PDB file of C-alpha atoms and ligand atoms in Angstrom:
ATOM      1  CA  MET G  18      92.117 121.481  66.797  1.00  0.00           C
ATOM      2  CA  MET G  19      94.244 124.164  68.428  1.00  0.00           C
ATOM      3  CA  SER G  20      95.216 127.000  66.119  1.00  0.00           C
ATOM      4  CA  ALA G  21      96.860 129.410  68.539  1.00  0.00           C
ATOM      5  CA  SER G  22     100.583 130.009  68.426  1.00  0.00           C
ATOM      6  CA  LEU G  23     102.696 129.346  71.502  1.00  0.00           C
ATOM      7  CA  GLU G  24     105.902 131.331  71.739  1.00  0.00           C
ATOM      8  CA  VAL G  25     108.788 131.572  74.163  1.00  0.00           C
ATOM      9  CA  LEU G  26     110.818 134.673  74.743  1.00  0.00           C
ATOM     10  CA  ARG G  27     113.155 136.150  77.291  1.00  0.00           C
ATOM     11  CA  ALA G  28     111.891 139.563  78.319  1.00  0.00           C
ATOM     12  CA  ASP G  29     110.616 141.835  81.038  1.00  0.00           C
ATOM     13  CA  ILE G  30     106.899 141.085  80.844  1.00  0.00           C
ATOM     14  CA  THR G  31     106.038 144.735  81.533  1.00  0.00           C
ATOM     15  CA  THR G  32     107.371 145.677  78.084  1.00  0.00           C
ATOM     16  CA  LEU G  33     105.078 143.379  76.079  1.00  0.00           C
ATOM     17  CA  ALA G  34     102.340 144.876  73.912  1.00  0.00           C
ATOM     18  CA  VAL G  35      99.876 142.010  74.163  1.00  0.00           C
ATOM     19  CA  ASP G  36      96.203 142.219  75.077  1.00  0.00           C
ATOM     20  CA  ALA G  37      96.984 140.986  78.610  1.00  0.00           C
ATOM     21  CA  ILE G  38      99.958 140.117  80.757  1.00  0.00           C
ATOM     22  CA  VAL G  39      99.542 137.700  83.633  1.00  0.00           C
ATOM     23  CA  ASN G  40     100.776 138.681  87.086  1.00  0.00           C
ATOM     24  CA  ALA G  41     102.136 136.138  89.583  1.00  0.00           C
ATOM     25  CA  ALA G  42     100.570 137.902  92.546  1.00  0.00           C
ATOM     26  CA  ASN G  43      99.851 136.997  96.164  1.00  0.00           C
ATOM     27  CA  SER G  44      96.414 136.546  97.695  1.00  0.00           C
ATOM     28  CA  SER G  45      96.182 140.177  98.853  1.00  0.00           C
ATOM     29  CA  LEU G  46      96.567 141.470  95.261  1.00  0.00           C
ATOM     30  CA  LEU G  47      98.198 144.505  96.851  1.00  0.00           C
ATOM     31  CA  GLY G  48     101.618 144.125  95.254  1.00  0.00           C
ATOM     32  CA  GLY G  49     104.893 142.544  96.269  1.00  0.00           C
ATOM     33  CA  GLY G  50     108.316 141.798  94.816  1.00  0.00           C
ATOM     34  CA  GLY G  51     109.380 139.936  91.698  1.00  0.00           C
ATOM     35  CA  VAL G  52     107.187 140.196  88.634  1.00  0.00           C
ATOM     36  CA  ASP G  53     104.325 141.558  90.775  1.00  0.00           C
ATOM     37  CA  GLY G  54     106.434 144.506  91.902  1.00  0.00           C
ATOM     38  CA  ALA G  55     107.625 145.165  88.354  1.00  0.00           C
ATOM     39  CA  ILE G  56     104.052 145.164  87.016  1.00  0.00           C
ATOM     40  CA  HIS G  57     102.796 147.551  89.697  1.00  0.00           C
ATOM     41  CA  ARG G  58     105.728 149.918  89.118  1.00  0.00           C
ATOM     42  CA  ALA G  59     105.210 149.969  85.365  1.00  0.00           C
ATOM     43  CA  ALA G  60     101.402 150.204  85.486  1.00  0.00           C
ATOM     44  CA  GLY G  61     101.398 153.071  87.990  1.00  0.00           C
ATOM     45  CA  ALA G  62      99.573 153.731  91.245  1.00  0.00           C
ATOM     46  CA  GLU G  63      96.165 153.390  89.569  1.00  0.00           C
ATOM     47  CA  LEU G  64      96.710 149.636  89.468  1.00  0.00           C
ATOM     48  CA  LEU G  65      97.013 149.356  93.243  1.00  0.00           C
ATOM     49  CA  ASP G  66      93.922 151.543  93.686  1.00  0.00           C
ATOM     50  CA  PHE G  67      91.973 149.217  91.395  1.00  0.00           C
ATOM     51  CA  CYS G  68      93.333 146.067  93.037  1.00  0.00           C
ATOM     52  CA  ARG G  69      92.099 147.304  96.421  1.00  0.00           C
ATOM     53  CA  THR G  70      88.561 146.909  95.045  1.00  0.00           C
ATOM     54  CA  LEU G  71      89.069 143.260  94.039  1.00  0.00           C
ATOM     55  CA  GLY G  72      88.963 141.757  97.525  1.00  0.00           C
ATOM     56  CA  GLY G  73      92.031 139.575  97.100  1.00  0.00           C
ATOM     57  CA  CYS G  74      92.333 136.325  95.177  1.00  0.00           C
ATOM     58  CA  GLU G  75      92.474 132.665  96.192  1.00  0.00           C
ATOM     59  CA  THR G  76      95.363 130.460  95.114  1.00  0.00           C
ATOM     60  CA  GLY G  77      94.689 129.160  91.599  1.00  0.00           C
ATOM     61  CA  GLU G  78      92.052 131.805  90.821  1.00  0.00           C
ATOM     62  CA  ALA G  79      92.398 134.784  88.460  1.00  0.00           C
ATOM     63  CA  LYS G  80      91.116 138.369  88.437  1.00  0.00           C
ATOM     64  CA  LEU G  81      91.220 141.079  85.788  1.00  0.00           C
ATOM     65  CA  SER G  82      92.368 144.689  85.939  1.00  0.00           C
ATOM     66  CA  PRO G  83      93.160 147.377  83.399  1.00  0.00           C
ATOM     67  CA  GLY G  84      96.823 147.724  82.405  1.00  0.00           C
ATOM     68  CA  TYR G  85      96.938 151.495  82.967  1.00  0.00           C
ATOM     69  CA  HIS G  86     100.403 152.698  81.882  1.00  0.00           C
ATOM     70  CA  LEU G  87     101.511 149.289  80.618  1.00  0.00           C
ATOM     71  CA  PRO G  88     101.600 148.571  76.884  1.00  0.00           C
ATOM     72  CA  ALA G  89      99.260 145.648  77.667  1.00  0.00           C
ATOM     73  CA  ARG G  90      95.561 146.570  77.838  1.00  0.00           C
ATOM     74  CA  TYR G  91      94.840 144.284  80.808  1.00  0.00           C
ATOM     75  CA  VAL G  92      96.557 142.497  83.667  1.00  0.00           C
ATOM     76  CA  ILE G  93      95.266 139.086  84.717  1.00  0.00           C
ATOM     77  CA  HIS G  94      96.276 138.577  88.338  1.00  0.00           C
ATOM     78  CA  THR G  95      96.633 135.016  89.506  1.00  0.00           C
ATOM     79  CA  VAL G  96      98.052 133.528  92.689  1.00  0.00           C
ATOM     80  CA  GLY G  97     100.346 130.556  92.373  1.00  0.00           C
ATOM     81  CA  PRO G  98     100.900 127.995  95.124  1.00  0.00           C
ATOM     82  CA  ILE G  99     103.780 128.253  97.555  1.00  0.00           C
ATOM     83  CA  TRP G 100     105.881 125.106  97.096  1.00  0.00           C
ATOM     84  CA  GLN G 101     105.656 122.863 100.138  1.00  0.00           C
ATOM     85  CA  GLY G 102     107.191 119.693  98.704  1.00  0.00           C
ATOM     86  CA  GLY G 103     104.614 118.906  96.049  1.00  0.00           C
ATOM     87  CA  ASN G 104     102.103 116.816  98.000  1.00  0.00           C
ATOM     88  CA  SER G 105      99.855 119.650  99.123  1.00  0.00           C
ATOM     89  CA  GLY G 106      98.043 120.178  95.845  1.00  0.00           C
ATOM     90  CA  GLU G 107     100.654 122.530  94.386  1.00  0.00           C
ATOM     91  CA  PRO G 108     100.676 120.986  90.870  1.00  0.00           C
ATOM     92  CA  GLU G 109      96.881 121.173  90.596  1.00  0.00           C
ATOM     93  CA  GLN G 110      96.847 124.723  91.948  1.00  0.00           C
ATOM     94  CA  LEU G 111      99.496 125.827  89.469  1.00  0.00           C
ATOM     95  CA  ALA G 112      97.533 124.245  86.606  1.00  0.00           C
ATOM     96  CA  ALA G 113      94.427 126.091  87.820  1.00  0.00           C
ATOM     97  CA  CYS G 114      96.303 129.409  87.519  1.00  0.00           C
ATOM     98  CA  TYR G 115      96.949 128.851  83.813  1.00  0.00           C
ATOM     99  CA  LYS G 116      93.480 127.452  83.119  1.00  0.00           C
ATOM    100  CA  ASN G 117      91.603 130.181  84.977  1.00  0.00           C
ATOM    101  CA  ALA G 118      93.742 132.938  83.449  1.00  0.00           C
ATOM    102  CA  LEU G 119      92.992 131.687  79.927  1.00  0.00           C
ATOM    103  CA  GLU G 120      89.288 131.292  80.633  1.00  0.00           C
ATOM    104  CA  LEU G 121      89.098 134.804  82.064  1.00  0.00           C
ATOM    105  CA  ALA G 122      90.952 136.079  78.991  1.00  0.00           C
ATOM    106  CA  ALA G 123      88.480 134.406  76.657  1.00  0.00           C
ATOM    107  CA  GLN G 124      85.545 135.959  78.543  1.00  0.00           C
ATOM    108  CA  HIS G 125      86.986 139.423  77.886  1.00  0.00           C
ATOM    109  CA  ASP G 126      87.898 138.970  74.235  1.00  0.00           C
ATOM    110  CA  ILE G 127      91.602 138.900  75.035  1.00  0.00           C
ATOM    111  CA  ARG G 128      93.310 137.193  72.095  1.00  0.00           C
ATOM    112  CA  SER G 129      96.981 137.490  73.009  1.00  0.00           C
ATOM    113  CA  LEU G 130      98.508 137.076  76.430  1.00  0.00           C
ATOM    114  CA  ALA G 131     101.844 136.547  78.117  1.00  0.00           C
ATOM    115  CA  PHE G 132     102.548 134.417  81.176  1.00  0.00           C
ATOM    116  CA  PRO G 133     105.513 134.666  83.535  1.00  0.00           C
ATOM    117  CA  SER G 134     106.793 131.453  85.151  1.00  0.00           C
ATOM    118  CA  ILE G 135     104.234 131.533  87.951  1.00  0.00           C
ATOM    119  CA  SER G 136     105.400 130.352  91.418  1.00  0.00           C
ATOM    120  CA  THR G 137     109.003 129.686  90.340  1.00  0.00           C
ATOM    121  CA  GLY G 138     110.521 132.688  92.107  1.00  0.00           C
ATOM    122  CA  VAL G 139     109.766 133.555  95.718  1.00  0.00           C
ATOM    123  CA  TYR G 140     107.243 130.672  95.863  1.00  0.00           C
ATOM    124  CA  HIS G 141     109.961 128.098  94.962  1.00  0.00           C
ATOM    125  CA  PHE G 142     108.007 125.761  92.682  1.00  0.00           C
ATOM    126  CA  PRO G 143     110.667 123.671  90.838  1.00  0.00           C
ATOM    127  CA  ALA G 144     111.179 125.307  87.460  1.00  0.00           C
ATOM    128  CA  ASP G 145     111.128 122.192  85.287  1.00  0.00           C
ATOM    129  CA  ALA G 146     107.935 120.787  86.763  1.00  0.00           C
ATOM    130  CA  ALA G 147     106.351 124.238  86.595  1.00  0.00           C
ATOM    131  CA  ALA G 148     107.188 124.647  82.902  1.00  0.00           C
ATOM    132  CA  ARG G 149     105.695 121.255  82.064  1.00  0.00           C
ATOM    133  CA  ILE G 150     102.490 122.108  83.918  1.00  0.00           C
ATOM    134  CA  ALA G 151     102.345 125.529  82.245  1.00  0.00           C
ATOM    135  CA  ILE G 152     102.689 124.124  78.727  1.00  0.00           C
ATOM    136  CA  ASP G 153     100.406 121.124  79.237  1.00  0.00           C
ATOM    137  CA  THR G 154      97.674 123.221  80.836  1.00  0.00           C
ATOM    138  CA  VAL G 155      97.844 125.924  78.178  1.00  0.00           C
ATOM    139  CA  LEU G 156      97.604 123.307  75.426  1.00  0.00           C
ATOM    140  CA  THR G 157      94.646 121.570  77.062  1.00  0.00           C
ATOM    141  CA  THR G 158      92.793 124.804  77.809  1.00  0.00           C
ATOM    142  CA  LEU G 159      93.372 126.348  74.387  1.00  0.00           C
ATOM    143  CA  ALA G 160      91.684 123.361  72.780  1.00  0.00           C
ATOM    144  CA  GLN G 161      88.474 124.685  74.422  1.00  0.00           C
ATOM    145  CA  GLN G 162      89.195 128.389  73.736  1.00  0.00           C
ATOM    146  CA  PRO G 163      89.554 128.860  69.969  1.00  0.00           C
ATOM    147  CA  ALA G 164      89.341 132.681  70.167  1.00  0.00           C
ATOM    148  CA  ILE G 165      92.753 132.955  71.851  1.00  0.00           C
ATOM    149  CA  GLU G 166      95.332 133.429  69.113  1.00  0.00           C
ATOM    150  CA  ARG G 167      98.671 133.862  70.805  1.00  0.00           C
ATOM    151  CA  VAL G 168     100.217 132.776  74.094  1.00  0.00           C
ATOM    152  CA  LEU G 169     103.687 133.937  75.070  1.00  0.00           C
ATOM    153  CA  PHE G 170     105.746 132.262  77.777  1.00  0.00           C
ATOM    154  CA  CYS G 171     107.760 135.219  79.019  1.00  0.00           C
ATOM    155  CA  CYS G 172     110.906 133.962  80.705  1.00  0.00           C
ATOM    156  CA  PHE G 173     113.146 136.153  82.805  1.00  0.00           C
ATOM    157  CA  SER G 174     116.298 134.013  82.690  1.00  0.00           C
ATOM    158  CA  GLU G 175     118.067 132.392  79.777  1.00  0.00           C
ATOM    159  CA  ALA G 176     117.846 129.043  81.595  1.00  0.00           C
ATOM    160  CA  ASP G 177     114.075 129.319  81.763  1.00  0.00           C
ATOM    161  CA  ARG G 178     113.811 130.383  78.119  1.00  0.00           C
ATOM    162  CA  ALA G 179     115.864 127.344  77.053  1.00  0.00           C
ATOM    163  CA  ARG G 180     113.757 125.046  79.227  1.00  0.00           C
ATOM    164  CA  TYR G 181     110.482 126.203  77.664  1.00  0.00           C
ATOM    165  CA  ALA G 182     111.935 126.145  74.159  1.00  0.00           C
ATOM    166  CA  ALA G 183     113.083 122.542  74.612  1.00  0.00           C
ATOM    167  CA  LEU G 184     109.731 121.407  75.991  1.00  0.00           C
ATOM    168  CA  LEU G 185     107.789 123.108  73.188  1.00  0.00           C
ATOM    169  CA  THR G 186     110.075 121.638  70.538  1.00  0.00           C
ATOM    170  CA  VAL G 187     109.518 118.141  71.893  1.00  0.00           C
ATOM    171  CA  LYS G 188     105.772 118.706  71.740  1.00  0.00           C
ATOM    172  CA  ASP G 189     106.032 120.236  68.263  1.00  0.00           C
ATOM    173  CA  VAL G 190     103.104 122.434  69.255  1.00  0.00           C
ATOM    174  CA  ASN G 191     103.260 124.966  66.461  1.00  0.00           C
ATOM    175  CA  LYS G 192     103.118 122.416  63.654  1.00  0.00           C
ATOM    176  CA  PRO G 193     101.514 121.741  61.330  1.00  0.00           C
ATOM    177  CA  GLU G 194      98.799 124.356  61.956  1.00  0.00           C
ATOM    178  CA  ASN G 195     101.217 127.257  62.329  1.00  0.00           C
ATOM    179  CA  PRO G 196     104.431 126.680  60.429  1.00  0.00           C
ATOM    180  CA  GLN G 197     106.859 129.476  61.294  1.00  0.00           C
TER     181      GLN G 197
HETATM  182  N1  AR6 K   5     109.179 139.863  83.760  1.00  0.00           N
HETATM  183  C1  AR6 K   5     109.038 138.523  83.620  1.00  0.00           C
HETATM  184  N2  AR6 K   5     109.333 137.628  84.576  1.00  0.00           N
HETATM  185  C2  AR6 K   5     109.799 138.115  85.743  1.00  0.00           C
HETATM  186  C3  AR6 K   5     109.976 139.494  85.987  1.00  0.00           C
HETATM  187  C4  AR6 K   5     109.642 140.390  84.932  1.00  0.00           C
HETATM  188  N3  AR6 K   5     109.777 141.713  85.061  1.00  0.00           N
HETATM  189  N4  AR6 K   5     110.456 139.643  87.260  1.00  0.00           N
HETATM  190  C5  AR6 K   5     110.585 138.411  87.788  1.00  0.00           C
HETATM  191  N5  AR6 K   5     110.204 137.485  86.870  1.00  0.00           N
HETATM  192  P1  AR6 K   5     108.121 135.756  91.392  1.00  0.00           P
HETATM  193  P2  AR6 K   5     106.199 133.793  92.487  1.00  0.00           P
HETATM  194  C6  AR6 K   5     110.152 136.022  86.986  1.00  0.00           C
HETATM  195  O1  AR6 K   5     108.975 135.651  92.589  1.00  0.00           O
HETATM  196  O2  AR6 K   5     107.261 132.784  92.642  1.00  0.00           O
HETATM  197  C7  AR6 K   5     105.769 138.412  94.760  1.00  0.00           C
HETATM  198  O3  AR6 K   5     106.313 139.129  95.842  1.00  0.00           O
HETATM  199  C8  AR6 K   5     111.013 135.356  88.026  1.00  0.00           C
HETATM  200  O4  AR6 K   5     112.360 135.249  87.573  1.00  0.00           O
HETATM  201  O5  AR6 K   5     107.864 137.104  90.822  1.00  0.00           O
HETATM  202  O6  AR6 K   5     104.880 133.386  91.899  1.00  0.00           O
HETATM  203  C9  AR6 K   5     104.252 138.285  94.857  1.00  0.00           C
HETATM  204  O7  AR6 K   5     103.660 139.430  95.441  1.00  0.00           O
HETATM  205  C10 AR6 K   5     110.340 134.003  88.127  1.00  0.00           C
HETATM  206  O8  AR6 K   5     110.755 133.163  87.050  1.00  0.00           O
HETATM  207  O9  AR6 K   5     106.638 135.118  91.663  1.00  0.00           O
HETATM  208  C11 AR6 K   5     104.083 137.072  95.697  1.00  0.00           C
HETATM  209  O10 AR6 K   5     104.158 137.369  97.069  1.00  0.00           O
HETATM  210  C12 AR6 K   5     108.859 134.333  87.917  1.00  0.00           C
HETATM  211  O11 AR6 K   5     108.846 135.655  87.364  1.00  0.00           O
HETATM  212  C13 AR6 K   5     105.238 136.191  95.307  1.00  0.00           C
HETATM  213  O12 AR6 K   5     106.241 137.077  94.815  1.00  0.00           O
HETATM  214  C14 AR6 K   5     108.019 134.304  89.179  1.00  0.00           C
HETATM  215  O13 AR6 K   5     108.754 134.805  90.281  1.00  0.00           O
HETATM  216  C15 AR6 K   5     104.858 135.254  94.181  1.00  0.00           C
HETATM  217  O14 AR6 K   5     105.938 134.376  93.948  1.00  0.00           O
END
């Protein structure tokens, strides 16, 4: 039985004091725009220096770094798929991002983490489909990872926050184990 709490909030992910924040990076892991750029700016130049040692990251995989100047202790870098119409494995690759990030977290005793809406910005994955994959994959993976206590879906827009909130309410995920 899953005992973790799933929460939705609208925030800049770089401000969150969780064990790890997840970065929607690109395969170079050498920074970019969007949430990736914000994380590198807030973490400081040490993050880029460390990422140079990681040798990049395949789509759907995840790699760990320290958080440096962030309030979060770690950053989990993952690379979402670029949307190409949906028939090129994008849904499975996006699910792999969430699954691999959570499994990497569990291996490093990370108990609380925050995800951005991976691939829904520059990579153009449709936001509703992406949110459903994010929630379903987190629920499925957490059932195998009882040490993870708290997962935050960190939305940047009010529309995205409302979308996640509606999907989580339908699933009733925080009841009855975690009445709020
Ligand atoms: N906090 C939380 N969410 C954010 C923030 C923030 N500070 N900034 C943006 N978002 P994107 P992708 C949201 O484009 O689609 C980069 O250049 C944003 O509104 O950051 O996976 C990488 O280097 C959207 O909902 O990532 C890659 O090249 C979500 O984060 C490429 O973009 C993801 O948007 C990856 O594209």
